Amino acid sequence: QVQLVGSGGGLVQAGDSLMLSCTNSGQTLSGYDLTGFDMGWFREAPGKEREFVASIRSKPNTRDYADFVKGRFTISFDNAKNTLYLQMNNLKPEDTAVYYCTADPRVQSVKSVSGWQYWGQGAQVTVSP
């Protein structure tokens, strides 16, 4: 069972940076290793639907970003630490949301919420003007 645990949220000011982390506290078929999984980040703002932010596929090793975060956010996975990251720079008030990490052995559509099997508990990110 994959049990994702996200961390790193907080309250920052516009223009600041923040890094979110996500790791697996459960167990996969190959142990606790998330290597080989497709992984991503979504966010959900108050009154809005959960939306795609970024993803990283294992095969091929590709990254996708929502247009509204391109050039500001970077998704990465550290194999040694078995941890997914989302580096967020130049944050804007409209980035305020709960951010969820997600994983799937082989996601079909990275931008579809229903395409991902495992979800973390969410981390609140609040950006003040």
Short mmCIF file of C-alpha atoms in Angstrom, two decimals:
data_model
loop_
_atom_site.label_atom_id
_atom_site.label_comp_id
_atom_site.label_asym_id
_atom_site.label_seq_id
_atom_site.Cartn_x
_atom_site.Cartn_y
_atom_site.Cartn_z
CA GLN A 1 0.00 0.00 0.00
CA VAL A 2 1.32 3.44 -0.95
CA GLN A 3 0.75 6.08 1.72
CA LEU A 4 1.96 9.47 0.61
CA VAL A 5 2.86 12.07 3.20
CA GLY A 6 3.26 15.65 2.06
CA SER A 7 4.94 18.46 3.98
CA GLY A 8 6.38 21.93 3.60
CA GLY A 9 3.32 24.14 3.31
CA GLY A 10 3.07 27.47 5.06
CA LEU A 11 2.28 31.16 4.97
CA VAL A 12 4.53 33.31 2.79
CA GLN A 13 4.45 36.67 1.07
CA ALA A 14 4.12 37.28 -2.64
CA GLY A 15 7.46 36.80 -4.36
CA ASP A 16 8.72 34.32 -1.76
CA SER A 17 9.71 30.72 -2.34
CA LEU A 18 8.56 27.48 -0.75
CA MET A 19 9.41 23.82 -1.25
CA LEU A 20 6.91 21.02 -0.80
CA SER A 21 8.02 17.45 -0.14
CA CYS A 22 6.25 14.14 -0.43
CA THR A 23 7.41 10.67 0.53
CA ASN A 24 5.93 7.19 0.93
CA SER A 25 5.28 6.00 4.47
CA GLY A 26 3.61 2.82 3.26
CA GLN A 27 4.89 -0.08 1.24
CA THR A 28 4.86 -0.81 -2.48
CA LEU A 29 5.36 -4.15 -4.13
CA SER A 30 9.06 -3.42 -4.20
CA GLY A 31 9.19 -2.09 -0.66
CA TYR A 32 8.96 1.60 0.15
CA ASP A 33 10.54 2.65 -3.12
CA LEU A 34 8.63 5.08 -5.29
CA THR A 35 11.20 4.86 -8.07
CA GLY A 36 9.42 3.85 -11.24
CA PHE A 37 6.15 5.50 -10.23
CA ASP A 38 4.72 8.47 -12.06
CA MET A 39 4.27 11.30 -9.58
CA GLY A 40 2.63 14.69 -9.56
CA TRP A 41 1.24 17.68 -7.72
CA PHE A 42 -2.28 19.06 -7.82
CA ARG A 43 -3.82 21.95 -5.93
CA GLU A 44 -7.26 22.89 -4.74
CA ALA A 45 -8.21 26.46 -3.93
CA PRO A 46 -11.32 27.32 -1.90
CA GLY A 47 -14.40 26.98 -4.05
CA LYS A 48 -12.48 25.58 -6.98
CA GLU A 49 -11.88 22.14 -8.40
CA ARG A 50 -8.64 20.33 -7.88
CA GLU A 51 -6.28 21.21 -10.71
CA PHE A 52 -3.08 19.85 -12.18
CA VAL A 53 0.15 21.62 -11.27
CA ALA A 54 3.06 19.43 -12.35
CA SER A 55 4.03 15.84 -13.00
CA ILE A 56 7.10 13.71 -13.51
CA ARG A 57 6.91 10.43 -15.38
CA SER A 58 9.39 7.66 -14.80
CA LYS A 59 9.34 6.18 -18.32
CA PRO A 60 10.16 8.20 -20.26
CA ASN A 61 11.58 10.70 -17.79
CA THR A 62 9.43 13.68 -18.67
CA ARG A 63 8.03 16.63 -16.79
CA ASP A 64 4.83 18.52 -17.44
CA TYR A 65 3.65 21.78 -15.94
CA ALA A 66 0.45 23.76 -15.91
CA ASP A 67 0.85 26.97 -17.87
CA PHE A 68 0.28 29.10 -14.79
CA VAL A 69 3.38 27.69 -13.03
CA LYS A 70 5.81 27.36 -15.92
CA GLY A 71 9.04 29.15 -15.16
CA ARG A 72 8.18 29.43 -11.45
CA PHE A 73 7.70 25.87 -10.17
CA THR A 74 10.01 22.88 -10.56
CA ILE A 75 9.09 19.26 -9.88
CA SER A 76 11.79 16.75 -9.04
CA PHE A 77 12.28 13.32 -7.49
CA ASP A 78 15.29 12.35 -5.38
CA ASN A 79 15.86 8.62 -5.81
CA ALA A 80 18.24 8.41 -2.87
CA LYS A 81 15.73 10.03 -0.52
CA ASN A 82 12.68 8.50 -2.19
CA THR A 83 11.09 11.93 -2.04
CA LEU A 84 9.13 14.07 -4.48
CA TYR A 85 9.61 17.82 -4.39
CA LEU A 86 7.88 20.90 -5.72
CA GLN A 87 10.05 23.99 -5.62
CA MET A 88 7.84 27.04 -5.86
CA ASN A 89 9.41 30.40 -6.64
CA ASN A 90 7.93 33.85 -7.12
CA LEU A 91 4.73 32.81 -5.41
CA LYS A 92 1.57 34.79 -6.08
CA PRO A 93 -1.60 35.19 -3.99
CA GLU A 94 -3.46 33.15 -6.60
CA ASP A 95 -1.18 30.21 -5.76
CA THR A 96 -2.95 29.94 -2.41
CA ALA A 97 -4.39 26.43 -2.18
CA VAL A 98 -4.04 23.03 -0.61
CA TYR A 99 -1.36 21.17 -2.54
CA TYR A 100 -1.63 17.40 -2.96
CA CYS A 101 1.05 15.00 -4.07
CA THR A 102 -0.02 12.01 -6.06
CA ALA A 103 1.46 8.81 -7.46
CA ASP A 104 0.53 6.06 -9.85
CA PRO A 105 2.40 3.05 -11.23
CA ARG A 106 1.60 4.26 -14.75
CA VAL A 107 -0.74 7.23 -15.11
CA GLN A 108 -2.62 7.55 -18.39
CA SER A 109 -3.45 11.24 -18.29
CA VAL A 110 -1.30 13.35 -16.00
CA LYS A 111 -3.78 16.25 -15.93
CA SER A 112 -6.77 14.13 -14.92
CA VAL A 113 -7.53 13.82 -11.20
CA SER A 114 -9.18 10.46 -11.76
CA GLY A 115 -6.06 9.12 -13.47
CA TRP A 116 -4.01 9.01 -10.28
CA GLN A 117 -4.31 6.17 -7.78
CA TYR A 118 -2.59 7.44 -4.65
CA TRP A 119 -2.91 10.81 -2.92
CA GLY A 120 -1.23 12.56 -0.03
CA GLN A 121 -3.15 14.38 2.69
CA GLY A 122 -2.51 17.87 1.33
CA ALA A 123 -0.38 20.80 2.46
CA GLN A 124 -1.78 24.31 2.85
CA VAL A 125 0.08 27.05 1.01
CA THR A 126 -1.05 30.61 1.68
CA VAL A 127 0.47 33.54 -0.16
CA SER A 128 -0.26 37.01 1.14
CA PRO A 129 -0.10 40.10 -1.13
#
